[in-house]
């Protein structure tokens, strides 16, 4: 029984928009991650909506990708005494 795991590109191609993902991809000088909601995908790339902005990632630069759980609820601001 061998279950072959999909490649990161195959995972992203099959993931539904709205899925929360983390994607590791190549940049000049190394690797970086984008954590957020998958908002769009094409045959050339995907768009991840992070806390700061939408990040467009070309699929050939992706080295890893997976679904992640929703973020924890935000904590209430601390009360000042």
PDB file of N, CA and C in Angstrom:
ATOM      1  N   UNK A   1       0.833  -1.184   0.000  1.00  0.00           N
ATOM      2  CA  UNK A   1       0.000   0.000   0.000  1.00  0.00           C
ATOM      3  C   UNK A   1       0.870   1.237   0.000  1.00  0.00           C
ATOM      4  N   UNK A   2       0.948   1.898  -1.116  1.00  0.00           N
ATOM      5  CA  UNK A   2       1.732   3.129  -1.137  1.00  0.00           C
ATOM      6  C   UNK A   2       0.817   4.270  -1.490  1.00  0.00           C
ATOM      7  N   UNK A   3       0.694   5.203  -0.560  1.00  0.00           N
ATOM      8  CA  UNK A   3      -0.128   6.374  -0.848  1.00  0.00           C
ATOM      9  C   UNK A   3       0.831   7.499  -1.189  1.00  0.00           C
ATOM     10  N   UNK A   4       0.761   7.963  -2.408  1.00  0.00           N
ATOM     11  CA  UNK A   4       1.684   9.014  -2.803  1.00  0.00           C
ATOM     12  C   UNK A   4       1.071  10.361  -2.459  1.00  0.00           C
ATOM     13  N   UNK A   5       1.887  11.159  -1.822  1.00  0.00           N
ATOM     14  CA  UNK A   5       1.462  12.480  -1.389  1.00  0.00           C
ATOM     15  C   UNK A   5       1.517  13.424  -2.593  1.00  0.00           C
ATOM     16  N   UNK A   6       0.520  14.304  -2.744  1.00  0.00           N
ATOM     17  CA  UNK A   6       0.574  15.211  -3.885  1.00  0.00           C
ATOM     18  C   UNK A   6       1.736  16.205  -3.746  1.00  0.00           C
ATOM     19  N   UNK A   7       2.240  16.650  -4.880  1.00  0.00           N
ATOM     20  CA  UNK A   7       3.281  17.674  -4.846  1.00  0.00           C
ATOM     21  C   UNK A   7       2.661  18.970  -4.316  1.00  0.00           C
ATOM     22  N   UNK A   8       3.486  19.912  -3.870  1.00  0.00           N
ATOM     23  CA  UNK A   8       2.924  21.196  -3.408  1.00  0.00           C
ATOM     24  C   UNK A   8       2.078  21.869  -4.497  1.00  0.00           C
ATOM     25  N   UNK A   9       2.525  21.775  -5.736  1.00  0.00           N
ATOM     26  CA  UNK A   9       1.768  22.380  -6.832  1.00  0.00           C
ATOM     27  C   UNK A   9       0.424  21.681  -7.020  1.00  0.00           C
ATOM     28  N   UNK A  10       0.410  20.347  -6.914  1.00  0.00           N
ATOM     29  CA  UNK A  10      -0.843  19.596  -7.036  1.00  0.00           C
ATOM     30  C   UNK A  10      -1.788  19.937  -5.890  1.00  0.00           C
ATOM     31  N   UNK A  11      -1.237  20.059  -4.680  1.00  0.00           N
ATOM     32  CA  UNK A  11      -2.060  20.437  -3.530  1.00  0.00           C
ATOM     33  C   UNK A  11      -2.727  21.786  -3.778  1.00  0.00           C
ATOM     34  N   UNK A  12      -1.936  22.780  -4.216  1.00  0.00           N
ATOM     35  CA  UNK A  12      -2.488  24.119  -4.444  1.00  0.00           C
ATOM     36  C   UNK A  12      -3.515  24.114  -5.570  1.00  0.00           C
ATOM     37  N   UNK A  13      -3.286  23.316  -6.611  1.00  0.00           N
ATOM     38  CA  UNK A  13      -4.224  23.246  -7.735  1.00  0.00           C
ATOM     39  C   UNK A  13      -5.563  22.662  -7.295  1.00  0.00           C
ATOM     40  N   UNK A  14      -5.543  21.770  -6.298  1.00  0.00           N
ATOM     41  CA  UNK A  14      -6.765  21.106  -5.847  1.00  0.00           C
ATOM     42  C   UNK A  14      -7.445  21.834  -4.689  1.00  0.00           C
ATOM     43  N   UNK A  15      -6.724  22.701  -3.984  1.00  0.00           N
ATOM     44  CA  UNK A  15      -7.277  23.370  -2.799  1.00  0.00           C
ATOM     45  C   UNK A  15      -8.367  24.359  -3.205  1.00  0.00           C
ATOM     46  N   UNK A  16      -9.400  24.417  -2.397  1.00  0.00           N
ATOM     47  CA  UNK A  16     -10.507  25.336  -2.655  1.00  0.00           C
ATOM     48  C   UNK A  16     -10.115  26.749  -2.223  1.00  0.00           C
ATOM     49  N   UNK A  17     -10.528  27.760  -2.985  1.00  0.00           N
ATOM     50  CA  UNK A  17     -10.335  29.133  -2.506  1.00  0.00           C
ATOM     51  C   UNK A  17     -10.983  29.278  -1.133  1.00  0.00           C
ATOM     52  N   UNK A  18     -10.325  30.006  -0.258  1.00  0.00           N
ATOM     53  CA  UNK A  18     -10.798  30.148   1.117  1.00  0.00           C
ATOM     54  C   UNK A  18     -10.070  29.233   2.076  1.00  0.00           C
ATOM     55  N   UNK A  19      -9.325  28.256   1.554  1.00  0.00           N
ATOM     56  CA  UNK A  19      -8.548  27.348   2.396  1.00  0.00           C
ATOM     57  C   UNK A  19      -7.388  28.119   3.014  1.00  0.00           C
ATOM     58  N   UNK A  20      -7.151  27.928   4.306  1.00  0.00           N
ATOM     59  CA  UNK A  20      -6.009  28.564   4.960  1.00  0.00           C
ATOM     60  C   UNK A  20      -4.792  27.671   4.737  1.00  0.00           C
ATOM     61  N   UNK A  21      -3.735  28.256   4.189  1.00  0.00           N
ATOM     62  CA  UNK A  21      -2.557  27.496   3.799  1.00  0.00           C
ATOM     63  C   UNK A  21      -1.284  28.211   4.236  1.00  0.00           C
ATOM     64  N   UNK A  22      -0.206  27.437   4.254  1.00  0.00           N
ATOM     65  CA  UNK A  22       1.129  28.010   4.352  1.00  0.00           C
ATOM     66  C   UNK A  22       1.894  27.496   3.134  1.00  0.00           C
ATOM     67  N   UNK A  23       2.578  28.418   2.457  1.00  0.00           N
ATOM     68  CA  UNK A  23       3.308  28.087   1.231  1.00  0.00           C
ATOM     69  C   UNK A  23       4.751  28.557   1.399  1.00  0.00           C
ATOM     70  N   UNK A  24       5.682  27.649   1.234  1.00  0.00           N
ATOM     71  CA  UNK A  24       7.114  28.004   1.250  1.00  0.00           C
ATOM     72  C   UNK A  24       7.581  28.089  -0.191  1.00  0.00           C
ATOM     73  N   UNK A  25       8.254  29.197  -0.507  1.00  0.00           N
ATOM     74  CA  UNK A  25       8.688  29.391  -1.887  1.00  0.00           C
ATOM     75  C   UNK A  25      10.034  30.092  -1.942  1.00  0.00           C
ATOM     76  N   UNK A  26      10.681  29.949  -3.096  1.00  0.00           N
ATOM     77  CA  UNK A  26      12.015  30.511  -3.294  1.00  0.00           C
ATOM     78  C   UNK A  26      11.929  32.004  -3.564  1.00  0.00           C
ATOM     79  N   UNK A  27      12.844  32.746  -2.935  1.00  0.00           N
ATOM     80  CA  UNK A  27      13.055  34.153  -3.242  1.00  0.00           C
ATOM     81  C   UNK A  27      14.548  34.336  -3.438  1.00  0.00           C
ATOM     82  N   UNK A  28      14.946  35.478  -3.955  1.00  0.00           N
ATOM     83  CA  UNK A  28      16.367  35.722  -4.130  1.00  0.00           C
ATOM     84  C   UNK A  28      17.045  35.627  -2.759  1.00  0.00           C
ATOM     85  N   UNK A  29      18.045  34.773  -2.671  1.00  0.00           N
ATOM     86  CA  UNK A  29      18.779  34.621  -1.417  1.00  0.00           C
ATOM     87  C   UNK A  29      18.235  33.566  -0.479  1.00  0.00           C
ATOM     88  N   UNK A  30      17.177  32.833  -0.850  1.00  0.00           N
ATOM     89  CA  UNK A  30      16.699  31.793   0.058  1.00  0.00           C
ATOM     90  C   UNK A  30      15.242  31.443  -0.135  1.00  0.00           C
ATOM     91  N   UNK A  31      14.569  31.210   0.996  1.00  0.00           N
ATOM     92  CA  UNK A  31      13.165  30.796   1.008  1.00  0.00           C
ATOM     93  C   UNK A  31      12.379  31.704   1.938  1.00  0.00           C
ATOM     94  N   UNK A  32      11.078  31.797   1.702  1.00  0.00           N
ATOM     95  CA  UNK A  32      10.194  32.511   2.614  1.00  0.00           C
ATOM     96  C   UNK A  32       8.848  31.804   2.628  1.00  0.00           C
ATOM     97  N   UNK A  33       8.009  32.164   3.584  1.00  0.00           N
ATOM     98  CA  UNK A  33       6.696  31.552   3.730  1.00  0.00           C
ATOM     99  C   UNK A  33       5.602  32.597   3.583  1.00  0.00           C
ATOM    100  N   UNK A  34       4.470  32.167   3.061  1.00  0.00           N
ATOM    101  CA  UNK A  34       3.256  32.976   3.052  1.00  0.00           C
ATOM    102  C   UNK A  34       2.184  32.174   3.779  1.00  0.00           C
ATOM    103  N   UNK A  35       1.602  32.765   4.812  1.00  0.00           N
ATOM    104  CA  UNK A  35       0.562  32.126   5.609  1.00  0.00           C
ATOM    105  C   UNK A  35      -0.710  32.936   5.453  1.00  0.00           C
ATOM    106  N   UNK A  36      -1.768  32.285   5.004  1.00  0.00           N
ATOM    107  CA  UNK A  36      -3.023  32.999   4.851  1.00  0.00           C
ATOM    108  C   UNK A  36      -4.033  32.212   4.049  1.00  0.00           C
ATOM    109  N   UNK A  37      -5.010  32.936   3.512  1.00  0.00           N
ATOM    110  CA  UNK A  37      -6.111  32.329   2.779  1.00  0.00           C
ATOM    111  C   UNK A  37      -5.794  32.285   1.288  1.00  0.00           C
ATOM    112  N   UNK A  38      -6.005  31.116   0.701  1.00  0.00           N
ATOM    113  CA  UNK A  38      -5.861  30.979  -0.744  1.00  0.00           C
ATOM    114  C   UNK A  38      -7.033  31.714  -1.387  1.00  0.00           C
ATOM    115  N   UNK A  39      -6.738  32.766  -2.158  1.00  0.00           N
ATOM    116  CA  UNK A  39      -7.823  33.541  -2.758  1.00  0.00           C
ATOM    117  C   UNK A  39      -7.939  33.325  -4.263  1.00  0.00           C
ATOM    118  N   UNK A  40      -6.861  32.879  -4.907  1.00  0.00           N
ATOM    119  CA  UNK A  40      -6.929  32.639  -6.351  1.00  0.00           C
ATOM    120  C   UNK A  40      -5.838  31.667  -6.747  1.00  0.00           C
ATOM    121  N   UNK A  41      -6.094  30.942  -7.836  1.00  0.00           N
ATOM    122  CA  UNK A  41      -5.062  30.063  -8.381  1.00  0.00           C
ATOM    123  C   UNK A  41      -5.253  29.958  -9.876  1.00  0.00           C
ATOM    124  N   UNK A  42      -4.134  29.885 -10.559  1.00  0.00           N
ATOM    125  CA  UNK A  42      -4.131  29.705 -12.007  1.00  0.00           C
ATOM    126  C   UNK A  42      -3.139  28.587 -12.302  1.00  0.00           C
ATOM    127  N   UNK A  43      -2.954  28.279 -13.569  1.00  0.00           N
ATOM    128  CA  UNK A  43      -1.955  27.260 -13.908  1.00  0.00           C
ATOM    129  C   UNK A  43      -0.546  27.787 -13.669  1.00  0.00           C
ATOM    130  N   UNK A  44      -0.382  29.099 -13.589  1.00  0.00           N
ATOM    131  CA  UNK A  44       0.950  29.682 -13.380  1.00  0.00           C
ATOM    132  C   UNK A  44       1.276  29.989 -11.928  1.00  0.00           C
ATOM    133  N   UNK A  45       0.259  30.258 -11.098  1.00  0.00           N
ATOM    134  CA  UNK A  45       0.564  30.666  -9.732  1.00  0.00           C
ATOM    135  C   UNK A  45      -0.655  30.684  -8.842  1.00  0.00           C
ATOM    136  N   UNK A  46      -0.434  31.159  -7.624  1.00  0.00           N
ATOM    137  CA  UNK A  46      -1.521  31.269  -6.658  1.00  0.00           C
ATOM    138  C   UNK A  46      -1.380  32.592  -5.909  1.00  0.00           C
ATOM    139  N   UNK A  47      -2.493  33.043  -5.341  1.00  0.00           N
ATOM    140  CA  UNK A  47      -2.506  34.269  -4.547  1.00  0.00           C
ATOM    141  C   UNK A  47      -2.940  33.910  -3.140  1.00  0.00           C
ATOM    142  N   UNK A  48      -2.113  34.304  -2.170  1.00  0.00           N
ATOM    143  CA  UNK A  48      -2.390  34.063  -0.756  1.00  0.00           C
ATOM    144  C   UNK A  48      -2.642  35.412  -0.096  1.00  0.00           C
ATOM    145  N   UNK A  49      -3.777  35.538   0.613  1.00  0.00           N
ATOM    146  CA  UNK A  49      -4.090  36.767   1.341  1.00  0.00           C
ATOM    147  C   UNK A  49      -3.527  36.625   2.751  1.00  0.00           C
ATOM    148  N   UNK A  50      -2.395  37.297   3.002  1.00  0.00           N
ATOM    149  CA  UNK A  50      -1.773  37.275   4.318  1.00  0.00           C
ATOM    150  C   UNK A  50      -2.338  38.429   5.145  1.00  0.00           C
ATOM    151  N   UNK A  51      -1.890  38.564   6.384  1.00  0.00           N
ATOM    152  CA  UNK A  51      -2.346  39.664   7.224  1.00  0.00           C
ATOM    153  C   UNK A  51      -1.988  41.023   6.620  1.00  0.00           C
ATOM    154  N   UNK A  52      -0.880  41.068   5.904  1.00  0.00           N
ATOM    155  CA  UNK A  52      -0.391  42.352   5.379  1.00  0.00           C
ATOM    156  C   UNK A  52      -0.854  42.676   3.977  1.00  0.00           C
ATOM    157  N   UNK A  53      -0.890  41.681   3.106  1.00  0.00           N
ATOM    158  CA  UNK A  53      -1.241  41.953   1.710  1.00  0.00           C
ATOM    159  C   UNK A  53      -1.488  40.644   0.972  1.00  0.00           C
ATOM    160  N   UNK A  54      -1.912  40.766  -0.276  1.00  0.00           N
ATOM    161  CA  UNK A  54      -2.030  39.603  -1.143  1.00  0.00           C
ATOM    162  C   UNK A  54      -0.655  39.316  -1.742  1.00  0.00           C
ATOM    163  N   UNK A  55      -0.240  38.048  -1.697  1.00  0.00           N
ATOM    164  CA  UNK A  55       1.057  37.641  -2.223  1.00  0.00           C
ATOM    165  C   UNK A  55       0.812  36.708  -3.403  1.00  0.00           C
ATOM    166  N   UNK A  56       1.349  37.072  -4.567  1.00  0.00           N
ATOM    167  CA  UNK A  56       1.225  36.238  -5.761  1.00  0.00           C
ATOM    168  C   UNK A  56       2.503  35.406  -5.885  1.00  0.00           C
ATOM    169  N   UNK A  57       2.344  34.087  -5.923  1.00  0.00           N
ATOM    170  CA  UNK A  57       3.487  33.175  -5.917  1.00  0.00           C
ATOM    171  C   UNK A  57       3.470  32.339  -7.193  1.00  0.00           C
ATOM    172  N   UNK A  58       4.515  32.437  -8.027  1.00  0.00           N
ATOM    173  CA  UNK A  58       4.598  31.565  -9.207  1.00  0.00           C
ATOM    174  C   UNK A  58       4.775  30.107  -8.760  1.00  0.00           C
ATOM    175  N   UNK A  59       3.987  29.200  -9.326  1.00  0.00           N
ATOM    176  CA  UNK A  59       4.042  27.788  -8.908  1.00  0.00           C
ATOM    177  C   UNK A  59       5.430  27.157  -9.038  1.00  0.00           C
ATOM    178  N   UNK A  60       6.231  27.477 -10.055  1.00  0.00           N
ATOM    179  CA  UNK A  60       7.555  26.845 -10.123  1.00  0.00           C
ATOM    180  C   UNK A  60       8.468  27.188  -8.937  1.00  0.00           C
ATOM    181  N   UNK A  61       8.149  28.260  -8.203  1.00  0.00           N
ATOM    182  CA  UNK A  61       8.980  28.647  -7.054  1.00  0.00           C
ATOM    183  C   UNK A  61       8.546  27.968  -5.757  1.00  0.00           C
ATOM    184  N   UNK A  62       7.380  27.308  -5.758  1.00  0.00           N
ATOM    185  CA  UNK A  62       6.853  26.674  -4.549  1.00  0.00           C
ATOM    186  C   UNK A  62       7.647  25.406  -4.244  1.00  0.00           C
ATOM    187  N   UNK A  63       8.109  25.290  -2.990  1.00  0.00           N
ATOM    188  CA  UNK A  63       8.822  24.079  -2.568  1.00  0.00           C
ATOM    189  C   UNK A  63       8.018  23.261  -1.562  1.00  0.00           C
ATOM    190  N   UNK A  64       7.023  23.877  -0.893  1.00  0.00           N
ATOM    191  CA  UNK A  64       6.175  23.155   0.058  1.00  0.00           C
ATOM    192  C   UNK A  64       4.872  23.926   0.232  1.00  0.00           C
ATOM    193  N   UNK A  65       3.796  23.200   0.506  1.00  0.00           N
ATOM    194  CA  UNK A  65       2.499  23.828   0.751  1.00  0.00           C
ATOM    195  C   UNK A  65       1.628  22.849   1.515  1.00  0.00           C
ATOM    196  N   UNK A  66       0.845  23.374   2.469  1.00  0.00           N
ATOM    197  CA  UNK A  66      -0.096  22.518   3.186  1.00  0.00           C
ATOM    198  C   UNK A  66      -1.204  23.359   3.785  1.00  0.00           C
ATOM    199  N   UNK A  67      -2.300  22.677   4.081  1.00  0.00           N
ATOM    200  CA  UNK A  67      -3.422  23.329   4.757  1.00  0.00           C
ATOM    201  C   UNK A  67      -3.073  23.465   6.230  1.00  0.00           C
ATOM    202  N   UNK A  68      -3.499  24.572   6.838  1.00  0.00           N
ATOM    203  CA  UNK A  68      -3.262  24.798   8.269  1.00  0.00           C
ATOM    204  C   UNK A  68      -4.592  25.145   8.926  1.00  0.00           C
ATOM    205  N   UNK A  69      -4.684  24.934  10.248  1.00  0.00           N
ATOM    206  CA  UNK A  69      -5.943  25.233  10.941  1.00  0.00           C
ATOM    207  C   UNK A  69      -6.195  26.742  11.004  1.00  0.00           C
ATOM    208  N   UNK A  70      -7.435  27.119  11.312  1.00  0.00           N
ATOM    209  CA  UNK A  70      -7.741  28.547  11.428  1.00  0.00           C
ATOM    210  C   UNK A  70      -6.918  29.190  12.535  1.00  0.00           C
ATOM    211  N   UNK A  71      -6.720  30.505  12.450  1.00  0.00           N
ATOM    212  CA  UNK A  71      -5.935  31.172  13.479  1.00  0.00           C
ATOM    213  C   UNK A  71      -6.662  31.121  14.817  1.00  0.00           C
ATOM    214  N   UNK A  72      -5.907  31.168  15.917  1.00  0.00           N
ATOM    215  CA  UNK A  72      -6.572  31.201  17.223  1.00  0.00           C
ATOM    216  C   UNK A  72      -7.337  32.513  17.370  1.00  0.00           C
ATOM    217  N   UNK A  73      -8.370  32.532  18.210  1.00  0.00           N
ATOM    218  CA  UNK A  73      -9.101  33.782  18.399  1.00  0.00           C
ATOM    219  C   UNK A  73      -8.181  34.852  18.990  1.00  0.00           C
ATOM    220  N   UNK A  74      -8.427  36.082  18.612  1.00  0.00           N
ATOM    221  CA  UNK A  74      -7.618  37.185  19.146  1.00  0.00           C
ATOM    222  C   UNK A  74      -7.932  37.377  20.602  1.00  0.00           C
ATOM    223  N   UNK A  75      -6.898  37.679  21.363  1.00  0.00           N
ATOM    224  CA  UNK A  75      -7.095  37.899  22.795  1.00  0.00           C
ATOM    225  C   UNK A  75      -7.661  39.296  23.039  1.00  0.00           C
ATOM    226  N   UNK A  76      -8.444  39.415  24.080  1.00  0.00           N
ATOM    227  CA  UNK A  76      -8.985  40.728  24.451  1.00  0.00           C
ATOM    228  C   UNK A  76      -7.834  41.616  24.928  1.00  0.00           C
ATOM    229  N   UNK A  77      -7.944  42.908  24.705  1.00  0.00           N
ATOM    230  CA  UNK A  77      -6.883  43.803  25.188  1.00  0.00           C
ATOM    231  C   UNK A  77      -6.766  43.719  26.706  1.00  0.00           C
ATOM    232  N   UNK A  78      -5.559  43.886  27.195  1.00  0.00           N
ATOM    233  CA  UNK A  78      -5.339  43.827  28.639  1.00  0.00           C
ATOM    234  C   UNK A  78      -5.950  45.062  29.291  1.00  0.00           C
ATOM    235  N   UNK A  79      -6.536  44.830  30.448  1.00  0.00           N
ATOM    236  CA  UNK A  79      -7.132  45.929  31.214  1.00  0.00           C
ATOM    237  C   UNK A  79      -6.045  46.677  31.958  1.00  0.00           C
ATOM    238  N   UNK A  80      -6.086  47.991  31.921  1.00  0.00           N
ATOM    239  CA  UNK A  80      -5.126  48.804  32.686  1.00  0.00           C
ATOM    240  C   UNK A  80      -5.703  49.037  34.068  1.00  0.00           C
ATOM    241  N   UNK A  81      -4.860  48.944  35.072  1.00  0.00           N
ATOM    242  CA  UNK A  81      -5.327  49.123  36.454  1.00  0.00           C
ATOM    243  C   UNK A  81      -5.089  50.525  36.927  1.00  0.00           C
TER     244      UNK A  81
END
